[in-house]
Short mmCIF file of C-alpha atoms in Angstrom, two decimals:
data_model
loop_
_atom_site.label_atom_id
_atom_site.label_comp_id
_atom_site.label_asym_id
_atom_site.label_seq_id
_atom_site.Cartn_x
_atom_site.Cartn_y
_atom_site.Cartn_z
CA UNK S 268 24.60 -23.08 -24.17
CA UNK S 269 23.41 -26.18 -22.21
CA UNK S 270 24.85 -25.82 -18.80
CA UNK S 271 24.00 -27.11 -14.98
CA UNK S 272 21.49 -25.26 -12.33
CA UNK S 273 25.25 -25.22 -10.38
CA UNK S 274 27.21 -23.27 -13.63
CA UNK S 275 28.89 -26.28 -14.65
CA UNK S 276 28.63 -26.59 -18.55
CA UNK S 277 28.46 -30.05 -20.11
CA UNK S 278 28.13 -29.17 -23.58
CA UNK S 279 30.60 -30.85 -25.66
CA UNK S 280 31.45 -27.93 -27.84
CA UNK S 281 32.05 -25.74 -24.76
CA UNK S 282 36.03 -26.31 -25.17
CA UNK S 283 36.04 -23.89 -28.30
CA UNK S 284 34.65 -21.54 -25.94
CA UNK S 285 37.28 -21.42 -22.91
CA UNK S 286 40.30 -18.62 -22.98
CA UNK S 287 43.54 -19.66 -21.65
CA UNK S 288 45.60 -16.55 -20.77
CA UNK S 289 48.99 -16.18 -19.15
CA UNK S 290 49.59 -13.11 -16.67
CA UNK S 291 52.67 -12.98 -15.21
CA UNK S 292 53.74 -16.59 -15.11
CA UNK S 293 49.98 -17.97 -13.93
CA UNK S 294 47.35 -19.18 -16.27
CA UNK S 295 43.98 -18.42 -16.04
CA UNK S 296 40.87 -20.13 -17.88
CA UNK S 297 37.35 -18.26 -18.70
CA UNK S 298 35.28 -17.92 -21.47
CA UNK S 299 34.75 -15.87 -24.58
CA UNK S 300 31.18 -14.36 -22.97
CA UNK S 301 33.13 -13.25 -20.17
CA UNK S 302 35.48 -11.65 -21.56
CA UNK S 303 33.14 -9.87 -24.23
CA UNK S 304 30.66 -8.99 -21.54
CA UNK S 305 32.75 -5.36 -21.06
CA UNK S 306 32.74 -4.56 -25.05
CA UNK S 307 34.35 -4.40 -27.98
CA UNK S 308 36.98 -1.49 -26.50
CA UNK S 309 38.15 -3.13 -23.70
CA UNK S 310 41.62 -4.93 -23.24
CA UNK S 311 39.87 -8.26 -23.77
CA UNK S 312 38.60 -8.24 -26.86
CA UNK S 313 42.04 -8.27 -28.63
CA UNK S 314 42.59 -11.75 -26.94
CA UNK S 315 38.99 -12.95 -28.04
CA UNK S 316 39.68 -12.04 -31.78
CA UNK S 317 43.54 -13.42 -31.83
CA UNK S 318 42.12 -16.46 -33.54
CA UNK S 319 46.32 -18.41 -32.93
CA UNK S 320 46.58 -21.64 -30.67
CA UNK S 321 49.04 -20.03 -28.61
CA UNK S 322 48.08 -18.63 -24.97
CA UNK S 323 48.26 -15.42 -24.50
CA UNK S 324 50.80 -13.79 -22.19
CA UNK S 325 49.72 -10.78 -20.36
CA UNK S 326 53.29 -9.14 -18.33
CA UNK S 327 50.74 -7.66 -15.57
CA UNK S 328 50.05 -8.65 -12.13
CA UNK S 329 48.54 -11.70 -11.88
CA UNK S 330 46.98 -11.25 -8.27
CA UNK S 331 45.29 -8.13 -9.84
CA UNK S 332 43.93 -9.69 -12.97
CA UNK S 333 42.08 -12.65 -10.59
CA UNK S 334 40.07 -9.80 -9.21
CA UNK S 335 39.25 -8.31 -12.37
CA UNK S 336 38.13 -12.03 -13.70
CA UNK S 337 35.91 -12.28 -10.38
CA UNK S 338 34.47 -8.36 -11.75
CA UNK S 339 33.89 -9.54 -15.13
CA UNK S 340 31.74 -12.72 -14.13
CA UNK S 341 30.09 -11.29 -11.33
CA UNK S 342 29.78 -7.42 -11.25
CA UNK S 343 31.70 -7.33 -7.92
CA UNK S 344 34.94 -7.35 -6.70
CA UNK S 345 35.31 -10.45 -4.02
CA UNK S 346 36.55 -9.69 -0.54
CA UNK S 347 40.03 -10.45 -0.66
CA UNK S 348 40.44 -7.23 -2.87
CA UNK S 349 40.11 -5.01 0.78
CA UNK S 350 43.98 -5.39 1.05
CA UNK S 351 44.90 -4.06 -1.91
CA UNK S 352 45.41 -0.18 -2.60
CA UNK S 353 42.46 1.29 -4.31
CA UNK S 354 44.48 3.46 -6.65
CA UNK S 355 46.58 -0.09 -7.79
CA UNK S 356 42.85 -1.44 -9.15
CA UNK S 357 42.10 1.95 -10.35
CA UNK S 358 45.49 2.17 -12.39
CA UNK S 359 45.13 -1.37 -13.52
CA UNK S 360 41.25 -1.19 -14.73
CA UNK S 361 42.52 1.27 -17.34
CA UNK S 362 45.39 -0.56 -18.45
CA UNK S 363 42.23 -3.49 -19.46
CA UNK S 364 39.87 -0.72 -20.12
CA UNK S 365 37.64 -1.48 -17.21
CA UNK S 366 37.48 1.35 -14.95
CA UNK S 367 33.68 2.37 -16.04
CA UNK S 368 32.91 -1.50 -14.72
CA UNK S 369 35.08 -0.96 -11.15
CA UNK S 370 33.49 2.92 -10.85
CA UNK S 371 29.78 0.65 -11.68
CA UNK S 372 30.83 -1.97 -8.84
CA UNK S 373 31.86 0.74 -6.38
CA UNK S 374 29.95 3.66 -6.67
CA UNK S 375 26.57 2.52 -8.39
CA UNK S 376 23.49 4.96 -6.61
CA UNK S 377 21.36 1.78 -6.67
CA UNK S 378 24.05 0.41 -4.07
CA UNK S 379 22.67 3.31 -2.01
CA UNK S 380 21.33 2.21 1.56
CA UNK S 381 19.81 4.90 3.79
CA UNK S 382 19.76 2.81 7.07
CA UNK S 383 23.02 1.03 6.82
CA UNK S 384 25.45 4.72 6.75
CA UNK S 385 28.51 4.79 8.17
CA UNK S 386 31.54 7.23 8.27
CA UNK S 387 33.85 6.16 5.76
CA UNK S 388 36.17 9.15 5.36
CA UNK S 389 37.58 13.17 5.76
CA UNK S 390 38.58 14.16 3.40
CA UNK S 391 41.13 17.87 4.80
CA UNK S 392 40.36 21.32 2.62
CA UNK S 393 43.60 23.08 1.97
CA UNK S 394 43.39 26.77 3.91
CA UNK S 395 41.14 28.30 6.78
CA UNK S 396 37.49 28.85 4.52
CA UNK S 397 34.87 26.63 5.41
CA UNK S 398 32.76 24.55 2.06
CA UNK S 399 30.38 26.96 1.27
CA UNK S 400 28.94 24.75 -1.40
CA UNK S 401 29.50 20.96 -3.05
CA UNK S 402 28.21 19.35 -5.96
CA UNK S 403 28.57 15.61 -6.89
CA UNK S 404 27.83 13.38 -10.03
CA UNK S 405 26.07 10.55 -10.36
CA UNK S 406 29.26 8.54 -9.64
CA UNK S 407 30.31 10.12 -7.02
CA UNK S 408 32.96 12.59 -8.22
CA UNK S 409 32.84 15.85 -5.78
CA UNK S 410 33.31 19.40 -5.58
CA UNK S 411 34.00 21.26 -3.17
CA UNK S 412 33.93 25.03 -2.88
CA UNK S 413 35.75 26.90 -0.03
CA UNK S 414 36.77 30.38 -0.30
CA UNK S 415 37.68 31.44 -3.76
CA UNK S 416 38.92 27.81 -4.50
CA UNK S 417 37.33 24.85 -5.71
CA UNK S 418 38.51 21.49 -5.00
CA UNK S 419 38.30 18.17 -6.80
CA UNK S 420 37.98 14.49 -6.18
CA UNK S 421 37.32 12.01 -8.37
CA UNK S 422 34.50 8.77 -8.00
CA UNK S 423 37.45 7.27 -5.73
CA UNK S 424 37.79 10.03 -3.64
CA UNK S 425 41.41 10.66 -4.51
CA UNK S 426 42.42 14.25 -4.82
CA UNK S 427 42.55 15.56 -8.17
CA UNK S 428 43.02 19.22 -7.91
CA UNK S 429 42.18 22.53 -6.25
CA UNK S 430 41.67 25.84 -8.73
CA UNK S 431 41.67 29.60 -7.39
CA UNK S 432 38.63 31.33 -9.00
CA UNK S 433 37.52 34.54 -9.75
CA UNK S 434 35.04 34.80 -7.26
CA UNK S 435 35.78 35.97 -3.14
CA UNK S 436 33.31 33.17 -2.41
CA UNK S 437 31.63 30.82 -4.20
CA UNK S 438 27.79 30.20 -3.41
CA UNK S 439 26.29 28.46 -6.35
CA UNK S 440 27.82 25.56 -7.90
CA UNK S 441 26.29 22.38 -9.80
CA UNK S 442 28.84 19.59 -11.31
CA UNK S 443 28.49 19.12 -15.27
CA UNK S 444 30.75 16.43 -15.25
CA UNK S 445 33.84 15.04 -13.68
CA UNK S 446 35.81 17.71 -15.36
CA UNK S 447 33.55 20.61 -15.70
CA UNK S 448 31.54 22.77 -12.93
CA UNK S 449 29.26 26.22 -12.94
CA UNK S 450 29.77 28.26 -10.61
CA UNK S 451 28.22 31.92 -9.13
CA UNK S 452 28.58 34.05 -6.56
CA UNK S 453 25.32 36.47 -4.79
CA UNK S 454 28.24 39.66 -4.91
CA UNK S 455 29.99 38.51 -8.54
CA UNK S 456 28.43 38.75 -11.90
CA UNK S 457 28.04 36.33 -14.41
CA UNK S 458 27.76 31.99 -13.94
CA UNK S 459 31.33 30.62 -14.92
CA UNK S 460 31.59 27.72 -16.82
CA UNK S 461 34.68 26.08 -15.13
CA UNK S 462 37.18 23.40 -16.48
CA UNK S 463 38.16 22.22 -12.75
CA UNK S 464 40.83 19.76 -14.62
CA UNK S 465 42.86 23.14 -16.49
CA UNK S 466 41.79 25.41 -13.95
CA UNK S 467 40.29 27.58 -16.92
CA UNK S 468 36.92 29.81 -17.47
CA UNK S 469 35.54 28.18 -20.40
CA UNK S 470 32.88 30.80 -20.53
CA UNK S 471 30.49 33.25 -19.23
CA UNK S 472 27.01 34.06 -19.12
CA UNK S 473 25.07 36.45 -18.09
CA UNK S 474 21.57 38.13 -18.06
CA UNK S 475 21.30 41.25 -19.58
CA UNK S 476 18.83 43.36 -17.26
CA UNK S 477 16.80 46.32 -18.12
CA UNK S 478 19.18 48.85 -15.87
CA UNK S 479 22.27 47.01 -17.77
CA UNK S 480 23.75 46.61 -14.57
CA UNK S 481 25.48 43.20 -13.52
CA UNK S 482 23.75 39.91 -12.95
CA UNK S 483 24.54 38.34 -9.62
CA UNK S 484 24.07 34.44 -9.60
CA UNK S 485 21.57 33.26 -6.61
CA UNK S 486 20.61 29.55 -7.95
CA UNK S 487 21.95 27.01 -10.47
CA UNK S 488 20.07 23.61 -11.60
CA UNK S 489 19.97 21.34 -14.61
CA UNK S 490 17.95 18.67 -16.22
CA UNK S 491 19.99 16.36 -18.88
CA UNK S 492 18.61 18.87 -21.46
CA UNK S 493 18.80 22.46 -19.48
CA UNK S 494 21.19 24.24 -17.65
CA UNK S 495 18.93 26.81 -15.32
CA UNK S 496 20.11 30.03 -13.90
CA UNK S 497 18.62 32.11 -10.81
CA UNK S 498 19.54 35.86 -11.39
CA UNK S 499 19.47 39.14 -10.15
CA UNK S 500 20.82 42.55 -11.27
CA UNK S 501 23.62 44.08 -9.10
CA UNK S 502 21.31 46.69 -8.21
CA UNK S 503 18.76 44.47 -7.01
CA UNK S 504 15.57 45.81 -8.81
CA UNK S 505 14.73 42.91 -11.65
CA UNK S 506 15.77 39.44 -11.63
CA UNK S 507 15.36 35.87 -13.81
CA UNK S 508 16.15 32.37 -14.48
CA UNK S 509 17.55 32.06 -17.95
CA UNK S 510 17.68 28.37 -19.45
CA UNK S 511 20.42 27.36 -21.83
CA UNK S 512 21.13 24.08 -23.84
CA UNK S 513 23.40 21.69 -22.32
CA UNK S 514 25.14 21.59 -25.62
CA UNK S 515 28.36 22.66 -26.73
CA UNK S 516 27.56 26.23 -27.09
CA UNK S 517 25.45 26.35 -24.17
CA UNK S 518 23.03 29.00 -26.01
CA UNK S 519 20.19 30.35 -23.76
CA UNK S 520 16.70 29.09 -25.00
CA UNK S 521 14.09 30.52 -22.35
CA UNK S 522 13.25 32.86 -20.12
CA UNK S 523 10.72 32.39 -16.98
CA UNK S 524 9.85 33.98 -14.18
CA UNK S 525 11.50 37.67 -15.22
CA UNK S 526 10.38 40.07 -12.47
CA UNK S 527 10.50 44.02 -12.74
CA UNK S 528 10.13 45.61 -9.27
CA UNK S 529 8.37 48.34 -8.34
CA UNK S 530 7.59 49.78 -5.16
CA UNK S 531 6.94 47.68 -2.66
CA UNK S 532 6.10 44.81 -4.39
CA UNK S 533 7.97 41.88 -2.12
CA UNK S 534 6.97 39.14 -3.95
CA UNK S 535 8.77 40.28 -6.97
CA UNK S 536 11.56 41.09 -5.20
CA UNK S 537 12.39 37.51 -4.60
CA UNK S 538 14.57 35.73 -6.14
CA UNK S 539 15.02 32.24 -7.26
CA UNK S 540 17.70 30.54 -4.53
CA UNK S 541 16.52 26.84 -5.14
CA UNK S 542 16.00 25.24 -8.46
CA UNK S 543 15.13 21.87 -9.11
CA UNK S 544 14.06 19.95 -12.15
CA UNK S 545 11.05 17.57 -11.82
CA UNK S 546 11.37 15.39 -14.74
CA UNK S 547 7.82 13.27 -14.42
CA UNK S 548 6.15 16.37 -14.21
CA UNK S 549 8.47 18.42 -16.74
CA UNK S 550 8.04 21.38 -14.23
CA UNK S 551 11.00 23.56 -12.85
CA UNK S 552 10.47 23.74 -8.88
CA UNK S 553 12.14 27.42 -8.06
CA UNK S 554 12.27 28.78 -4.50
CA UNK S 555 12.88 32.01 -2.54
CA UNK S 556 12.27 33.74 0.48
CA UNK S 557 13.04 36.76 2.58
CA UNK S 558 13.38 37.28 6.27
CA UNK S 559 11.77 41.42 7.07
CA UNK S 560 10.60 42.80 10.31
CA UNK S 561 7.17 40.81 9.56
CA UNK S 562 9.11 37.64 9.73
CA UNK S 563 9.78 35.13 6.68
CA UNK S 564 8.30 34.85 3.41
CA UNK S 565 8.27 32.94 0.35
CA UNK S 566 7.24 31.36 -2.45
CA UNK S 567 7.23 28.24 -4.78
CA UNK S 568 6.82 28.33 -8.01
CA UNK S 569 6.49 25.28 -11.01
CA UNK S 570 7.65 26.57 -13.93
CA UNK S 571 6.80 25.03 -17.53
CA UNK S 572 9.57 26.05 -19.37
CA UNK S 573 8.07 25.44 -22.46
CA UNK S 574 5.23 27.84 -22.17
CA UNK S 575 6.84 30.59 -19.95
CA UNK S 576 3.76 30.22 -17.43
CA UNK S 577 3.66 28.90 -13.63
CA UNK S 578 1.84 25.61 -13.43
CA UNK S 579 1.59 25.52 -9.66
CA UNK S 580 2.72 28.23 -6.88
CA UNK S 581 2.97 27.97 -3.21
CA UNK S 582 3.00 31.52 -1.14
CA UNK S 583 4.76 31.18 2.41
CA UNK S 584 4.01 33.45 5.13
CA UNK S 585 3.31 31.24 8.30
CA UNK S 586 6.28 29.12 9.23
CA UNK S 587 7.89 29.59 5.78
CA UNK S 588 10.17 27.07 4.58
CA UNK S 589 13.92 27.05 5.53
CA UNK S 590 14.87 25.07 2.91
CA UNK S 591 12.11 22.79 0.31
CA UNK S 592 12.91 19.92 -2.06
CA UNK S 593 10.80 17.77 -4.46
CA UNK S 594 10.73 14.05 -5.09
CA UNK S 595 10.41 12.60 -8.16
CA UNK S 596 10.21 9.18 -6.86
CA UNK S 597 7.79 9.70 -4.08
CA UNK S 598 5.90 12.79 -6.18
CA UNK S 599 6.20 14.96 -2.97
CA UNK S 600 7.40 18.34 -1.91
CA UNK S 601 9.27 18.76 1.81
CA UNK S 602 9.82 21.82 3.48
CA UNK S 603 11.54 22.03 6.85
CA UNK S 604 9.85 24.99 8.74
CA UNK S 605 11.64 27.88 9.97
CA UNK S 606 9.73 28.89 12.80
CA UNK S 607 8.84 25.04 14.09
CA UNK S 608 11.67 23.58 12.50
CA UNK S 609 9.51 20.63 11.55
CA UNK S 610 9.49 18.53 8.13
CA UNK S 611 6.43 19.13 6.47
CA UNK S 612 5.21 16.75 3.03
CA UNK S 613 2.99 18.09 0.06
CA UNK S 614 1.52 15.36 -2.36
CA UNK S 615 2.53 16.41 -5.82
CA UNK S 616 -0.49 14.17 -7.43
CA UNK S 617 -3.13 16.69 -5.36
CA UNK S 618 -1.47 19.76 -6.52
CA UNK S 619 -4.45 23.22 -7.06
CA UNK S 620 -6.59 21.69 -4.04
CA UNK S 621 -8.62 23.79 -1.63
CA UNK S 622 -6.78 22.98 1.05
CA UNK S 623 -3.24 24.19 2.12
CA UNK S 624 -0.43 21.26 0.65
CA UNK S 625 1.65 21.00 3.51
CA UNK S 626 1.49 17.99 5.97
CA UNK S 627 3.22 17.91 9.11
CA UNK S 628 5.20 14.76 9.38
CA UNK S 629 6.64 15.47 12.62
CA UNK S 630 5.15 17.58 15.84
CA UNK S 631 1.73 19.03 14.07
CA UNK S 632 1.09 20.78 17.44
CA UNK S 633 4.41 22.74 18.03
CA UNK S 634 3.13 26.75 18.47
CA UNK S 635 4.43 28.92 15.41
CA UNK S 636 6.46 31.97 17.63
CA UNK S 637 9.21 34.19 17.46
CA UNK S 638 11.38 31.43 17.38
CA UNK S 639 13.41 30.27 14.21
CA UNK S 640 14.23 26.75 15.42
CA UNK S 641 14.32 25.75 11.37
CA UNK S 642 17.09 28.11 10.85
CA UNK S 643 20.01 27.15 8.70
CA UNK S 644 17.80 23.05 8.45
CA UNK S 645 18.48 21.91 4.71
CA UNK S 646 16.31 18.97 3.14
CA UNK S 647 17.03 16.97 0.49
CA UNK S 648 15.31 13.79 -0.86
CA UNK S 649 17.66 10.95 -2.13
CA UNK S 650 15.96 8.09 -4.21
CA UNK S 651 12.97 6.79 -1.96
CA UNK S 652 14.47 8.74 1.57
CA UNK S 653 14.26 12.40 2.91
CA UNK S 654 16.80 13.72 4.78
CA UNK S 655 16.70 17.04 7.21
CA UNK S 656 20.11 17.86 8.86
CA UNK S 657 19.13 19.76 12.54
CA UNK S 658 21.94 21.33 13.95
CA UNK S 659 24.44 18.86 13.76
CA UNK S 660 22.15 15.48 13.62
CA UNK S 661 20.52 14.08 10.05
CA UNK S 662 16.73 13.29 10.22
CA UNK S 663 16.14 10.21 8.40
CA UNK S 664 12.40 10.08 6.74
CA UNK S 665 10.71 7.41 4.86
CA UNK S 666 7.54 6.44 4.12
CA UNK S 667 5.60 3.74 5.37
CA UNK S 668 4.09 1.00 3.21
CA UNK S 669 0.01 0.68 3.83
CA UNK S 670 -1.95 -2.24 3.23
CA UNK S 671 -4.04 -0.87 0.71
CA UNK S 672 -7.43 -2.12 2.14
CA UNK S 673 -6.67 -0.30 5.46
CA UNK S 674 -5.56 2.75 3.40
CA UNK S 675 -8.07 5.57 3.75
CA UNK S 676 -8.06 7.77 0.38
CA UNK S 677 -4.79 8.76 -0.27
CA UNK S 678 -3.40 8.51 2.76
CA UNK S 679 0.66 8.22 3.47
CA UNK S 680 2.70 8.08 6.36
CA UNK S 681 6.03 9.11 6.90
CA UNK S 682 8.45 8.07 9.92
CA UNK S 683 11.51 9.57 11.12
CA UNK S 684 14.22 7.09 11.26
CA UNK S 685 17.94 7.44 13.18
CA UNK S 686 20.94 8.07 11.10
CA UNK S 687 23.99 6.09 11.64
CA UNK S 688 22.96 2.31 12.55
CA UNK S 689 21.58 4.26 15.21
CA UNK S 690 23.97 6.52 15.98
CA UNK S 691 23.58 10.08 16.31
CA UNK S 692 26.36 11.83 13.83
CA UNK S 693 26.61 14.58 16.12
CA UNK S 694 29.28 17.83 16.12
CA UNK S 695 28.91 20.89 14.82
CA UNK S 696 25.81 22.47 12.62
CA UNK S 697 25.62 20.86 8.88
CA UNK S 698 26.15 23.22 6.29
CA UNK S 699 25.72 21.45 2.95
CA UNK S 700 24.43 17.99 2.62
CA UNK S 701 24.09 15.95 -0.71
CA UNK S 702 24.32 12.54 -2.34
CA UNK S 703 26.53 11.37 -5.41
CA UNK S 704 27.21 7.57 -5.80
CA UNK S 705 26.18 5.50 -3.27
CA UNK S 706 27.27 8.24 -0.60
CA UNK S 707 26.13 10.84 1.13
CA UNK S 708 28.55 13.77 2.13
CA UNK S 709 28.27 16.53 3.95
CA UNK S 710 30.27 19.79 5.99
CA UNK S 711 29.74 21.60 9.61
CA UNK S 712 30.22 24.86 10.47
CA UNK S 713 33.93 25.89 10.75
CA UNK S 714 35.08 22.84 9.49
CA UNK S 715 37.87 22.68 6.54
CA UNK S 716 36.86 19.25 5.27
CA UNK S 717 34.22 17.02 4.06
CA UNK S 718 32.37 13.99 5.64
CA UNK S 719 31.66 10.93 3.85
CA UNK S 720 28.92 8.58 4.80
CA UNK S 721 28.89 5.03 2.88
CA UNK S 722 26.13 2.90 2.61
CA UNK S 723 28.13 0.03 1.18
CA UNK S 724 31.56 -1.74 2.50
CA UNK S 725 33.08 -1.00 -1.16
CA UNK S 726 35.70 -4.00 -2.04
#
């Protein structure tokens, strides 16, 4: 369709192609590609088939439907849409059968800026527990578990409901979807499969161990294929990660890294409390450590689940990890130390060398002692960042682009960045940090709510 570098169109035939439509009193004019750009099951495709002369009249609010025209052609709402109610566009997108375009426009993870964060919201727990653990989805829904309830909100952040669980505590829990959650606990057996919107136990699972004794959850993870489960028997002596089908029936498929323990045999007695899924290596990342009168130890393991066997396995004893994540996009590990409390980087491409993986990004020369300064530090990697909460603060690191003719080897650099625009976030220690949308939330110590950080000013 012939049209100007400005968006004008000049072709002659382009009438036959403009929509008049009526909302509440005040007409409108677009075109047919517009209005089909959102699909055939959408509000607006009734209009574009009604092949009458007449205009169509639409009894809605016509203030609303401008913004939703200014959506359509552009992806974005315009500014003037900050004084209305989010709830009102919510509401109204699903009378036009747009609300997957708004949650898009408002909560899309490649909207996600690391060094533009600001505190957006709190959003108040009901009771006295502290989160002990949140999950998002990739749109920003969130989860919240505090005491033996878990509360929703949906990509908007509105309230949707709070469920009383089986469980004293939760301490695992991974969103499935908007609706549905798993959920464990280190002193309950089984995983629950949770409906969060019914307030129902969909199902169980559990392991069943060579002593037949319970199954105790320590780690959940998932891949779009896999759900994975960290477990170990009540009594302490065997433990697992089972891997079911996210289908329907959720049916287990595999089991890796099924441990026996005898003796005195600590490594085995370790169980799984981090799992991961690397999808460009098709490896399962699984953690776990334990603090004894030696100090900590650990280990990492990369499971193929295919095979059974461990492709790649890291054993910790000096300055063991705190807390370790992978990224896919930078093909790295990080581990925050637990003596030093330093961030430390492992090149996933070099993986089986000689040499020890880990790189110190921050304070190489800080003595390993007594201390645990790394204590309670969590890490997590979000698109191209790393972040490392530290007491109450968020270490921002990123890496630093090389000219590639200075660039000895495989060398990469990593620089630690402030939080904030440059503010620190300050207050009490971080408990649980994660990312869903184009926001990162997290919880302190003692705290009955939930902080949000945005990286975009949405509408």
């Amino acid at each position: 369709m012939p049209r100007s570098k400005n968006g004008v169109h000049h072709d002659s035939n382009f009438s036959s192609n403009v929509v008049t439509i009526d909302v509440g009193g005040q007409l409108f004019q677009t075109t047919k590609q517009t209005l089909s750009s959102v699909g055939s099951k959408s509000f607006f495709s009734n209009i574009i088939s009604d092949s009458s002369a007449a205009v169509p009249f639409i009894d809605r609010d016509p203030e609303l439907f401008s913004l939703f025209l200014s959506l359509l052609r552009t992806g974005n709402l315009p500014s003037k849409a900050k004084s209305f109610d989010m709830q009102d566009l919510i509401f109204e997108s699903r009378f036009y059968g747009i609300e997957d375009l708004l949650i898009t426009s408002q909560s899309n993870p490649n909207q996600f800026d690391a060094f533009n964060l600001e505190k957006s919201l709190i959003l108040p727990l009901n009771g006295r527990d502290s989160p002990s653990a949140i999950a998002t989805t990739p749109y920003g829904s969130l989860h919240v578990a505090h005491g033996s309830k878990i509360t929703s909100f949906d990509w908007s952040l509105r309230r949707k409901s709070t469920i009383l669980t089986q469980f004293m505590a939760v301490d695992s829990l991974l969103a499935l979807s908007p609706a549905l959650a798993a959920a464990g606990a280190t002193d309950f057996s089984g995983l629950q499969i949770l409906d969060l919107d019914k307030g129902t136990v969909i199902e169980t699972l559990n392991w069943e161990n060579v002593t037949r004794s319970g199954s105790t959850v320590q780690a959940i993870g998932a891949s779009d294929e896999h759900l994975f489960t960290s477990f170990e028997s009540s009594r302490r002596n065997s433990n697992c990660i089972m891997v079911y089908s996210r289908g329907d029936d959720l049916r287990p498929v595999a089991t890796v890294g099924h441990y026996e323990i005898f003796g005195a045999d600590l490594d085995s007695a370790i169980p799984a409390t981090k799992l991961q899924w690397l999808s460009s290596h098709n490896l399962l990342m699984a953690s776990g450590s334990h603090s004894g009168p030696s100090g900590v130890s650990g280990n990492i393991r990369f499971w193929d689940i295919r095979s059974g066997n461990v492709a790649w396995e890291v054993k910790e004893k000096l300055d063991c990890f705190a807390d370790v994540t992978a990224s896919d996009v930078l093909s790295s590990m990080f581990k925050v130390g637990v003596s030093t409390g330093e961030v430390f980087m492992a090149d996933l491409r070099n993986l089986g060398g000689e040499e020890g993986p880990w790189l110190c990004l921050g304070d190489g020369k800080k003595a390993v002692n007594g201390k645990k300064e790394g204590l309670g530090c969590k890490v997590e990697s979000h698109g191209s960042q790393v972040f490392c909460s530290k007491g109450g603060d968020v270490q921002l690191w990123s890496q630093v682009l090389i000219d590639s003719r200075k660039r000895e080897g495989d060398e990469r650099v990593f620089r630690k960045n402030l939080m904030g625009r440059g503010k620190d976030l300050g207050g009490k220690r971080i408990g649980n940090l994660c990312f869903g949308g184009n926001k990162m939330f997290l919880t302190r110590k003692d705290e009955q709510c939930v902080e949000v950080w945005n990286s975009v000013k949405s509408y």
